[in-house]
Short mmCIF file of C-alpha atoms in Angstrom, two decimals:
data_model
loop_
_atom_site.label_atom_id
_atom_site.label_comp_id
_atom_site.label_asym_id
_atom_site.label_seq_id
_atom_site.Cartn_x
_atom_site.Cartn_y
_atom_site.Cartn_z
CA MET A 1 43.06 17.87 -15.98
CA THR A 2 45.35 17.18 -18.93
CA PRO A 3 44.07 15.24 -21.96
CA ALA A 4 45.85 12.13 -20.68
CA ASP A 5 43.82 12.35 -17.46
CA LEU A 6 40.49 12.25 -19.30
CA ASP A 7 40.60 8.53 -19.97
CA PHE A 8 38.22 6.40 -17.87
CA ASP A 9 36.60 3.01 -17.65
CA VAL A 10 33.13 4.46 -16.99
CA ALA A 11 31.78 7.95 -17.77
CA ILE A 12 28.52 8.78 -15.98
CA CYS A 13 26.44 11.64 -17.42
CA GLY A 14 24.38 13.05 -14.56
CA ALA A 15 25.43 13.43 -10.93
CA GLY A 16 22.04 13.21 -9.27
CA PRO A 17 21.31 10.48 -6.70
CA VAL A 18 21.28 7.67 -9.30
CA GLY A 19 24.49 8.70 -11.08
CA LEU A 20 26.30 9.28 -7.78
CA ALA A 21 25.05 5.95 -6.43
CA LEU A 22 26.38 4.16 -9.51
CA ALA A 23 29.83 5.71 -9.00
CA ALA A 24 29.81 4.82 -5.29
CA PHE A 25 28.71 1.25 -6.01
CA LEU A 26 31.48 0.89 -8.61
CA VAL A 27 34.04 1.95 -6.02
CA ARG A 28 32.56 -0.45 -3.49
CA ARG A 29 32.89 -3.22 -6.10
CA GLY A 30 36.59 -2.50 -6.49
CA VAL A 31 36.78 -0.03 -9.41
CA PRO A 32 39.34 2.71 -8.60
CA GLY A 33 37.72 6.10 -8.23
CA ALA A 34 40.19 7.60 -10.70
CA ARG A 35 38.74 5.31 -13.41
CA ILE A 36 35.24 6.80 -13.01
CA ALA A 37 34.08 10.18 -14.33
CA LEU A 38 30.93 12.00 -13.19
CA ILE A 39 29.77 14.75 -15.56
CA ASP A 40 27.04 17.21 -14.59
CA GLY A 41 25.86 20.62 -15.71
CA LYS A 42 25.29 21.89 -12.17
CA SER A 43 27.85 22.68 -9.52
CA LEU A 44 27.80 20.50 -6.43
CA GLY A 45 26.62 23.46 -4.37
CA GLN A 46 23.60 23.94 -6.63
CA ALA A 47 22.68 20.28 -6.37
CA ILE A 48 23.03 20.15 -2.59
CA SER A 49 20.81 23.21 -2.16
CA ASP A 50 17.95 21.53 -4.08
CA PRO A 51 15.00 21.55 -1.62
CA ARG A 52 12.81 18.96 -3.39
CA SER A 53 11.38 16.17 -1.25
CA ILE A 54 12.01 12.58 -2.31
CA ALA A 55 10.62 9.30 -1.01
CA LEU A 56 13.03 6.43 -0.37
CA SER A 57 11.69 2.91 0.01
CA TRP A 58 13.03 0.62 2.72
CA GLY A 59 15.00 -1.24 0.05
CA SER A 60 16.60 2.02 -1.16
CA VAL A 61 17.60 2.92 2.38
CA GLN A 62 19.39 -0.42 2.62
CA LEU A 63 21.27 0.38 -0.59
CA LEU A 64 22.31 3.81 0.74
CA ASP A 65 23.36 2.22 4.02
CA GLU A 66 25.57 -0.21 2.07
CA LEU A 67 27.28 2.85 0.55
CA LYS A 68 27.64 4.49 4.00
CA ALA A 69 25.37 7.31 2.78
CA TRP A 70 22.77 6.65 5.46
CA PRO A 71 21.42 7.79 7.92
CA LEU A 72 20.28 11.21 6.70
CA PRO A 73 17.92 13.81 8.14
CA ALA A 74 14.63 12.14 7.16
CA THR A 75 11.10 11.39 8.34
CA ALA A 76 10.10 7.74 8.60
CA ILE A 77 6.90 6.42 7.00
CA HIS A 78 5.32 3.87 9.31
CA GLN A 79 1.97 3.62 7.54
CA ILE A 80 0.58 4.30 4.07
CA HIS A 81 -3.15 5.04 3.80
CA VAL A 82 -4.60 4.48 0.31
CA SER A 83 -8.14 5.61 -0.56
CA ARG A 84 -10.40 6.67 -3.43
CA ARG A 85 -12.15 10.02 -3.12
CA GLY A 86 -15.94 9.72 -3.23
CA HIS A 87 -16.01 5.93 -2.92
CA LEU A 88 -15.99 3.45 -0.07
CA GLY A 89 -12.92 1.31 0.51
CA ARG A 90 -9.40 1.98 1.64
CA SER A 91 -6.22 0.09 2.46
CA LEU A 92 -3.66 0.68 5.20
CA MET A 93 -0.12 -0.64 4.99
CA ASP A 94 1.76 -0.76 8.29
CA ARG A 95 5.46 -1.41 8.92
CA ARG A 96 4.57 -3.83 11.73
CA ASP A 97 2.92 -6.16 9.23
CA HIS A 98 6.18 -6.43 7.29
CA ASP A 99 8.76 -6.52 10.11
CA VAL A 100 10.68 -3.43 8.97
CA ALA A 101 11.69 -0.28 10.84
CA ALA A 102 9.84 1.84 8.25
CA LEU A 103 8.10 1.37 4.93
CA GLY A 104 10.23 4.23 3.66
CA TYR A 105 11.59 7.67 4.45
CA VAL A 106 11.08 11.20 3.12
CA THR A 107 14.11 13.44 2.81
CA ARG A 108 15.55 16.23 0.68
CA TYR A 109 17.02 15.57 -2.75
CA GLY A 110 19.98 17.73 -1.79
CA ALA A 111 20.67 15.71 1.35
CA VAL A 112 20.98 12.48 -0.65
CA VAL A 113 23.24 14.18 -3.20
CA ASP A 114 25.44 15.56 -0.41
CA ALA A 115 25.90 12.18 1.29
CA LEU A 116 26.68 10.31 -1.93
CA ALA A 117 28.96 13.06 -3.27
CA ARG A 118 31.03 12.85 -0.09
CA ARG A 119 31.54 9.12 -0.65
CA CYS A 120 32.55 9.68 -4.26
CA GLU A 121 34.93 12.52 -3.47
CA ALA A 122 36.59 10.49 -0.72
CA ALA A 123 37.15 7.68 -3.23
CA GLY A 124 38.76 10.01 -5.78
CA VAL A 125 36.01 9.85 -8.41
CA ALA A 126 36.68 12.46 -11.11
CA MET A 127 34.06 15.21 -10.89
CA LEU A 128 33.70 17.11 -14.17
CA ARG A 129 31.25 19.85 -13.25
CA PRO A 130 29.80 22.16 -14.25
CA ALA A 131 30.09 20.67 -17.73
CA ARG A 132 27.63 19.31 -20.29
CA VAL A 133 28.04 16.65 -22.95
CA GLN A 134 27.57 18.21 -26.38
CA ALA A 135 28.30 15.12 -28.47
CA LEU A 136 28.92 11.42 -27.91
CA ASP A 137 30.73 9.22 -30.39
CA ASP A 138 30.20 5.48 -29.87
CA THR A 139 33.03 3.46 -31.47
CA PRO A 140 33.91 -0.25 -31.47
CA ILE A 141 36.70 0.35 -28.97
CA GLY A 142 35.07 2.89 -26.67
CA VAL A 143 33.15 6.16 -26.43
CA GLN A 144 34.25 9.77 -26.77
CA LEU A 145 32.29 12.56 -25.10
CA ALA A 146 32.80 16.15 -26.19
CA LEU A 147 32.11 18.58 -23.33
CA ASP A 148 30.90 22.15 -23.72
CA ASP A 149 34.14 23.47 -22.19
CA GLY A 150 36.20 21.94 -24.99
CA ARG A 151 37.43 18.87 -23.15
CA LEU A 152 37.21 15.41 -24.74
CA VAL A 153 36.49 12.47 -22.42
CA ARG A 154 37.25 8.89 -23.42
CA ALA A 155 35.74 5.84 -21.70
CA GLN A 156 35.03 2.17 -22.24
CA VAL A 157 31.34 2.67 -21.36
CA ALA A 158 29.09 5.74 -21.04
CA VAL A 159 26.04 5.76 -18.74
CA GLN A 160 23.22 8.27 -19.13
CA ALA A 161 21.84 9.03 -15.66
CA GLU A 162 20.30 12.47 -16.27
CA GLY A 163 16.73 12.21 -17.48
CA GLY A 164 15.09 15.58 -16.93
CA ILE A 165 11.31 15.97 -16.84
CA PHE A 166 8.79 14.33 -19.15
CA GLY A 167 7.90 17.44 -21.13
CA ARG A 168 11.51 18.00 -22.22
CA GLN A 169 12.48 14.46 -23.16
CA ASP A 170 12.80 12.80 -26.54
CA GLN A 171 10.21 10.09 -27.00
CA ARG A 172 11.35 6.58 -26.11
CA ALA A 173 10.06 3.20 -27.27
CA ARG A 174 7.25 3.17 -24.69
CA SER A 175 5.60 6.54 -24.11
CA ARG A 176 2.32 7.85 -22.74
CA ASP A 177 1.19 11.38 -21.95
CA TYR A 178 -1.12 11.25 -18.91
CA GLU A 179 -2.27 14.81 -19.65
CA GLN A 180 -1.69 15.58 -16.00
CA SER A 181 0.68 17.87 -14.12
CA ALA A 182 2.01 17.36 -10.62
CA VAL A 183 1.60 20.36 -8.33
CA ILE A 184 4.39 20.27 -5.75
CA ALA A 185 4.40 22.10 -2.41
CA ARG A 186 4.94 21.67 1.30
CA VAL A 187 1.90 22.09 3.52
CA THR A 188 0.81 22.16 7.16
CA SER A 189 -2.38 20.77 8.70
CA ASP A 190 -3.90 21.33 12.13
CA ALA A 191 -4.36 17.60 12.89
CA PRO A 192 -1.31 15.77 11.48
CA ILE A 193 -0.85 12.03 11.97
CA ALA A 194 2.78 11.27 12.71
CA HIS A 195 4.63 9.01 10.24
CA ARG A 196 1.55 8.28 8.10
CA ALA A 197 1.65 8.88 4.35
CA PHE A 198 -1.47 9.23 2.22
CA GLU A 199 -2.22 8.28 -1.38
CA ARG A 200 -5.66 9.67 -2.26
CA PHE A 201 -7.02 8.91 -5.73
CA THR A 202 -9.22 11.66 -7.19
CA GLY A 203 -10.98 11.93 -10.53
CA GLU A 204 -8.05 13.94 -11.90
CA GLY A 205 -5.22 11.82 -10.53
CA PRO A 206 -3.56 10.77 -7.25
CA LEU A 207 -2.90 13.19 -4.41
CA ALA A 208 -0.01 12.18 -2.15
CA LEU A 209 0.91 13.64 1.23
CA LEU A 210 4.23 12.46 2.62
CA PRO A 211 5.21 13.19 6.22
CA GLU A 212 8.31 15.36 6.31
CA ASP A 213 9.18 17.68 9.14
CA GLY A 214 11.57 20.36 7.97
CA PRO A 215 13.15 23.66 9.04
CA ASP A 216 10.42 25.53 7.14
CA GLY A 217 7.87 24.30 9.71
CA HIS A 218 5.71 22.42 7.21
CA GLN A 219 4.73 18.84 8.00
CA TYR A 220 3.94 17.28 4.61
CA ALA A 221 5.37 17.11 1.11
CA LEU A 222 2.48 17.37 -1.35
CA VAL A 223 2.31 15.82 -4.83
CA TRP A 224 -1.10 16.69 -6.29
CA CYS A 225 -1.76 15.33 -9.79
CA VAL A 226 -4.38 17.30 -11.71
CA ARG A 227 -5.48 17.82 -15.30
CA ARG A 228 -2.77 19.78 -17.06
CA ALA A 229 -5.14 22.57 -18.03
CA ARG A 230 -6.00 23.09 -14.36
CA ALA A 231 -2.43 23.17 -13.02
CA GLY A 232 -1.88 26.80 -14.01
CA THR A 233 -5.08 27.83 -12.24
CA ILE A 234 -3.95 26.10 -9.04
CA LEU A 235 -0.55 27.76 -9.20
CA ALA A 236 -2.20 31.16 -9.59
CA LEU A 237 -4.41 30.81 -6.49
CA ASP A 238 -3.56 32.76 -3.37
CA GLU A 239 -2.64 30.66 -0.35
CA THR A 240 -6.09 30.73 1.23
CA ALA A 241 -7.86 29.63 -1.95
CA PHE A 242 -5.24 26.96 -2.62
CA LEU A 243 -5.60 25.46 0.86
CA LYS A 244 -9.38 25.44 0.48
CA GLN A 245 -9.21 23.53 -2.81
CA LEU A 246 -6.64 21.13 -1.39
CA GLY A 247 -8.92 20.43 1.55
CA GLU A 248 -11.85 19.76 -0.77
CA ALA A 249 -9.77 17.30 -2.80
CA PHE A 250 -8.17 15.48 0.14
CA GLY A 251 -10.85 15.55 2.80
CA THR A 252 -10.62 16.08 6.56
CA ARG A 253 -8.42 13.17 7.71
CA LEU A 254 -5.72 15.69 8.70
CA GLY A 255 -8.08 18.42 9.82
CA ALA A 256 -7.71 21.68 7.91
CA PHE A 257 -4.69 22.74 5.89
CA THR A 258 -3.32 25.95 7.36
CA LYS A 259 -0.14 26.91 5.49
CA ALA A 260 1.58 26.17 2.19
CA SER A 261 4.93 26.90 0.58
CA PRO A 262 5.23 28.38 -2.93
CA ARG A 263 4.07 25.87 -5.57
CA VAL A 264 5.58 24.52 -8.77
CA ALA A 265 4.19 22.11 -11.38
CA PHE A 266 5.61 19.78 -14.01
CA PRO A 267 4.02 17.58 -16.71
CA LEU A 268 3.54 13.84 -16.15
CA GLY A 269 4.05 11.00 -18.57
CA LEU A 270 5.50 7.55 -19.03
CA ASN A 271 8.66 7.49 -21.15
CA ALA A 272 10.53 4.20 -20.96
CA GLU A 273 12.69 1.65 -22.76
CA ALA A 274 15.50 4.02 -23.69
CA ARG A 275 17.73 2.91 -26.56
CA ALA A 276 21.04 1.31 -25.61
CA THR A 277 24.08 0.67 -27.79
CA ALA A 278 27.00 -1.67 -27.33
CA ARG A 279 28.79 0.82 -25.07
CA THR A 280 26.06 3.20 -23.85
CA VAL A 281 23.19 2.54 -21.47
CA ALA A 282 20.62 4.58 -19.53
CA ILE A 283 19.56 4.14 -15.92
CA GLY A 284 17.08 5.78 -13.58
CA ASN A 285 14.97 8.60 -14.97
CA ALA A 286 17.06 8.58 -18.14
CA ALA A 287 15.85 5.04 -18.82
CA GLN A 288 12.30 5.22 -17.48
CA THR A 289 10.34 8.30 -16.46
CA LEU A 290 7.32 7.15 -14.43
CA HIS A 291 4.16 8.65 -13.04
CA PRO A 292 4.85 9.62 -9.39
CA VAL A 293 2.04 7.39 -8.06
CA ALA A 294 3.51 5.09 -5.38
CA GLY A 295 6.81 7.00 -5.55
CA GLN A 296 8.76 4.35 -7.46
CA GLY A 297 10.94 6.35 -9.89
CA LEU A 298 14.04 7.04 -7.79
CA ASN A 299 13.85 3.67 -6.06
CA LEU A 300 13.83 1.87 -9.42
CA GLY A 301 16.81 3.97 -10.47
CA LEU A 302 18.84 3.09 -7.38
CA ARG A 303 18.25 -0.60 -8.10
CA ASP A 304 19.46 0.06 -11.66
CA ALA A 305 22.65 1.60 -10.25
CA ALA A 306 23.36 -1.31 -7.90
CA VAL A 307 23.00 -3.94 -10.63
CA LEU A 308 24.91 -2.00 -13.31
CA ALA A 309 27.81 -1.44 -10.92
CA ARG A 310 28.04 -5.15 -10.23
CA GLN A 311 28.20 -5.93 -13.94
CA LEU A 312 30.61 -3.15 -14.92
CA ALA A 313 32.95 -4.05 -12.05
CA ARG A 314 33.43 -7.43 -13.74
CA ASP A 315 34.33 -5.77 -17.04
CA ALA A 316 33.44 -2.39 -18.52
CA SER A 317 32.34 -3.85 -21.83
CA PRO A 318 29.36 -4.43 -24.15
CA ALA A 319 28.89 -7.82 -22.47
CA ALA A 320 28.35 -6.09 -19.11
CA ILE A 321 25.64 -3.87 -20.60
CA GLU A 322 23.89 -6.91 -22.07
CA ARG A 323 23.96 -8.69 -18.71
CA PHE A 324 22.58 -5.58 -17.00
CA GLN A 325 19.70 -5.25 -19.46
CA GLU A 326 18.74 -8.89 -19.00
CA GLU A 327 18.92 -8.78 -15.20
CA ARG A 328 16.89 -5.58 -14.88
CA ALA A 329 14.21 -6.39 -17.44
CA GLN A 330 11.66 -8.01 -15.12
CA ASP A 331 11.86 -5.47 -12.27
CA ARG A 332 11.60 -2.60 -14.72
CA LYS A 333 8.67 -4.18 -16.57
CA LEU A 334 6.73 -4.92 -13.39
CA THR A 335 7.33 -1.51 -11.78
CA ILE A 336 6.48 0.39 -14.96
CA GLY A 337 3.35 -1.68 -15.45
CA LEU A 338 2.24 -1.22 -11.83
CA THR A 339 2.60 2.57 -11.82
CA ASP A 340 1.06 2.95 -15.29
CA THR A 341 -1.95 0.85 -14.32
CA MET A 342 -2.48 2.69 -11.04
CA ALA A 343 -2.16 6.10 -12.70
CA ARG A 344 -4.84 5.26 -15.27
CA ALA A 345 -7.22 2.88 -13.49
CA PHE A 346 -8.06 5.18 -10.57
CA THR A 347 -8.46 8.32 -12.67
CA GLY A 348 -11.79 9.52 -14.07
CA SER A 349 -15.43 8.89 -13.23
CA LYS A 350 -16.07 5.67 -15.11
CA PRO A 351 -18.54 3.08 -13.73
CA LEU A 352 -15.50 0.99 -12.75
CA GLN A 353 -14.51 3.44 -10.00
CA PRO A 354 -16.79 2.05 -7.22
CA LEU A 355 -15.37 -1.42 -7.90
CA LEU A 356 -11.85 -0.08 -7.51
CA GLY A 357 -12.84 1.32 -4.13
CA LEU A 358 -14.10 -2.10 -3.14
CA GLY A 359 -10.83 -3.53 -4.42
CA LEU A 360 -8.95 -1.37 -1.94
CA ALA A 361 -11.15 -2.71 0.84
CA ALA A 362 -10.52 -6.28 -0.31
CA LEU A 363 -6.78 -5.59 -0.40
CA ASP A 364 -6.96 -4.46 3.21
CA LEU A 365 -8.56 -7.76 4.19
CA ALA A 366 -6.31 -9.97 2.07
CA ARG A 367 -3.01 -9.86 3.93
CA PRO A 368 -1.03 -11.98 1.40
CA ALA A 369 -1.96 -9.61 -1.43
CA ARG A 370 -1.18 -6.56 0.71
CA THR A 371 2.16 -8.09 1.69
CA LEU A 372 3.03 -8.76 -1.95
CA LEU A 373 2.21 -5.18 -2.97
CA ALA A 374 4.19 -3.72 -0.07
CA ASP A 375 7.15 -5.96 -0.91
CA LEU A 376 7.11 -4.74 -4.51
CA MET A 377 6.99 -1.11 -3.39
CA MET A 378 9.83 -1.57 -0.88
CA PHE A 379 12.18 -3.81 -2.86
CA GLY A 380 10.96 -4.19 -6.46
CA ARG A 381 10.88 -7.60 -8.09
CA ARG A 382 13.42 -9.80 -6.33
#
């Protein structure tokens, strides 16, 4: 590209699912693809090959379908079983109670990136990758972004859509270190239950098993939240010892765990309310990094992208950013509060824990309350 070509209405920093979705929504709202820049440090091939599992709510699937980025290879979640280890009480959410095809789906990060990138490329969105933003100058008439390859990008508005992980982020206005790490793996059991996801609260943190059949032969994506000091010990275990400890933490609802993929771990924290300026704004993980309990992070980010696109399509201006911040405030506040409360309330061995178990049982009996919670998890605050 020549310098004259590097002039856009919207520059999006980060071409993960949220950044790509924003670009695709802008095009759908009538913004020419040539007026949108996507900047990312990874090549598209690297992003597509990312094997991480991600959970998409029913509402997020509808957003992807609107962008013609759905269907994808994915496993449907028909039920979500929520329980507290060592205490009576559980709750079961079922798609049939909410008149939806699925409560959500589990798929690969790379598959979502691939589908959205195809939509953006077809629309002529400018892909500046691999490239990283080294400096951003916010001026009264626009923004200038200096890239590490020497190019200078000009835009009316810049959107930060690349958040990274909690342990590597600058602290935002609202921050909390949960002193936990999430151990991530894919596992197999000898008595799987098709299309049922599990959220099991332990004294150290939640343990989630998400149904996902994949070419590696494993049946579940595991997110096991443990005390940070213990994460390294779990990573160092051989497969047999790891499966034994996993079985002790989860229980026997799926029989015995028989195989596991290599494991990784990352620190967990809440880091939200990112600073915005007149012409810069953050969305998705760049705006709010959440605890993975209930799997709300990406889904909240996709809702950010849909709303911001609608506002920027009207005019790429400071007024659009103000309207976006106002419109998204309640959904963000409620989702952040819900995940933060769940992450803290069910952790530990305080006397309150038996009452929380009873609360799960009461939730199972109180259909209106269960419906409200499921609606929030599927669609956010509407």
